[in-house]
């Protein structure tokens, strides 16, 4: 497919950008982002990040908005959904060719278009455009996973943020949970894409809370005024979290969950091995000017970092070789000074003979290195072979032939002219790493930073050995590694068959200083989740078994396996082998719903949404794609649904509320008599495993389980006071009306009432609607009725110091109230108790695996309230401190106090 219309889902840890293309800026208002939350949950170095953004079109005409997320190359997107006019549309991972066919079919109807955009470094980008009707809201939610790599002694999480405008509700939350104690946590100021020599300070707006030695929570939020100070376009940059865990001189830690294990190895206390390093540097004519100056600058930095125990050699090449010395030299002060002079006197000229440079460099290094030392070759080029042997396959064959002692080769592709596919293959076939160096002002820092990651070797020839019979060998990832560098981490994953053997039989073999065997203690074995002290309650039998979703450890194993297969594919030349590897990658990508280079995300929307997708310029490297497919007809409610399912229309709920599931009709097998329900012995029903002649037990085998009938579509409340989120539910009564909040002297505000249903809904038992009256002066300007059953666009209402937001969370209305500053007006209603209140979290702690806090709230003229709360996260992603009935009572917000009588 032509690159200009290719729809890309190309992924980086969270650059969120929204934009709009309008022809008449004076007449069409730009869609406004009023909500942007990023929630990243890191468990044992494996992160799950959810980006939620909500957009409203304040104009009187439909306008186009763009959801734009940039994710790291190491990340795999796992889900995407949009909520439009109360209806949820989910993405589905499909094989790329199938998705392409669906996209082309939609494109042939003129319903989608492509557009080329630039992408940040080392990243993939996902974009989708969609029309937003006047006054309509759209919610976007994207989820991706990534294994954080340890570099230079720390794990680092990057969240790129660039909404392009001021956002009303902006927040980033990062939670970290590790098995070992977390030794350091740092949040530097926002970065941009360009590296600097400056030492990073501290992000003053980020709040770091240590919940326990192994748990940390980080919160970062900016008000509108704070965003305006940064820029008229709001916040833009990389939000960074860095941390590390406690380390010992042992074989690492092994974590097991439901039959899958992951083994992390990063031992402490090992002395670095002396290194033999050869630098092979391109000095052909294309390197002239800025590139050569940046290469010289980077090499001067690198030479300053070489340890005095190391030996090194410099080889510059064009169509001929230029040696500093034809032997490895000790890194003495005099030799370093002489080498710097050689670098500064090296100019750019001639063509590019990569084969000559690589074979000669490997030959000299192989002949001169010793078994007790760690050899490393660093190769940098900005172009393609134009002299000598120019066939890249032949060059790869020669490199393998001359690399007699398995020297790891690290390849740097400098600039757009470099053949990155070739340099990646050189590294993949020789136990190294390929990296792209971007032509920017910080190119010298990129090269020097890369060398810093490989500047100290702690172990060579590392091998993970597990007792025979412990593992399913076909599922285990790579267990043999050429080199372990200081500050990094080795990871092995697989499927375990016998836990007892795994606990007794894990050995690490490696060579360290003086080629001596490295002795490491047994690893720590951690079974997740921890065993329960009491047997679990036996659940009631279900007529249809629910599909088992992969647990975190299985997802991590699948992630590592796919990454390893992709790297193996990079190093292959045989087309049949590549085809077999691609089939394995595709099968696993579809099973675990990962968007990889062989799969695409498909999103289905109704015809009238008129969506457009943007593809991405990925430097001509094929990547994973996103296609938008459009059905040939709109969904209709009513008769069409009856015909589809053969069910009476009055018993139906709209498909928008059911997602991809078929409608379920609630049925009470025990009749309507409450006395008969009370007499039913639940314990016998749940534990019985034999067939009896009781009518009750017979019916229960074919009926819908009763718990589905207890669901109530009543409002839930999230109140933010002094940046502390508190949430609670109310036990409202049927056929009653409740005062949620009302300004006693109406003036430019609103009032909210909760009306509970006078009749029971068969599926929900009882439901409620909200009535919102908006005032301008003392007159009612607008009355809005929000129903939990019907579709609706979320609404907002602003008063002095109070902001109300109503949304629907599945079949439940959710009221979010943000109360800030001092309110001079008088209010009445359930939420009025929070007015003029100030709250703070005194202490956070963990108890029985749950995060709890001591909260203190005070209000002028009233006693200070002190209570405990437990942290919960709703399905919409809001994290808050849940107040139970006792706490709600202590706050004097019992609904009986605010019931409106006729």
Short mmCIF file of C-alpha atoms in Angstrom, two decimals, residues 11-14 47 71-78 124 144-147 559 563 595-596 624:
data_model
loop_
_atom_site.label_atom_id
_atom_site.label_comp_id
_atom_site.label_asym_id
_atom_site.label_seq_id
_atom_site.Cartn_x
_atom_site.Cartn_y
_atom_site.Cartn_z
CA UNK A 11 3.93 2.78 19.10
CA UNK A 12 6.48 5.06 22.68
CA UNK A 13 5.62 5.33 26.50
CA UNK A 14 2.96 7.76 26.23
CA UNK A 47 4.52 -1.86 33.27
CA UNK A 71 4.91 4.78 22.58
CA UNK A 72 8.42 3.37 23.03
CA UNK A 73 9.81 0.86 20.54
CA UNK A 74 9.98 -1.68 23.35
CA UNK A 75 6.25 -1.40 24.11
CA UNK A 76 3.38 -3.46 22.74
CA UNK A 77 -0.08 -1.94 22.57
CA UNK A 78 -2.70 -4.31 24.01
CA UNK A 124 6.11 4.21 17.29
CA UNK A 144 0.17 -0.81 26.38
CA UNK A 145 2.75 -2.95 28.17
CA UNK A 146 6.51 -2.71 28.43
CA UNK A 147 9.32 -4.44 30.29
CA UNK A 559 6.17 -10.33 25.78
CA UNK A 563 10.81 -9.80 21.62
CA UNK A 595 0.20 -5.14 18.38
CA UNK A 596 3.53 -6.21 16.85
CA UNK A 624 2.79 -2.51 13.08
#
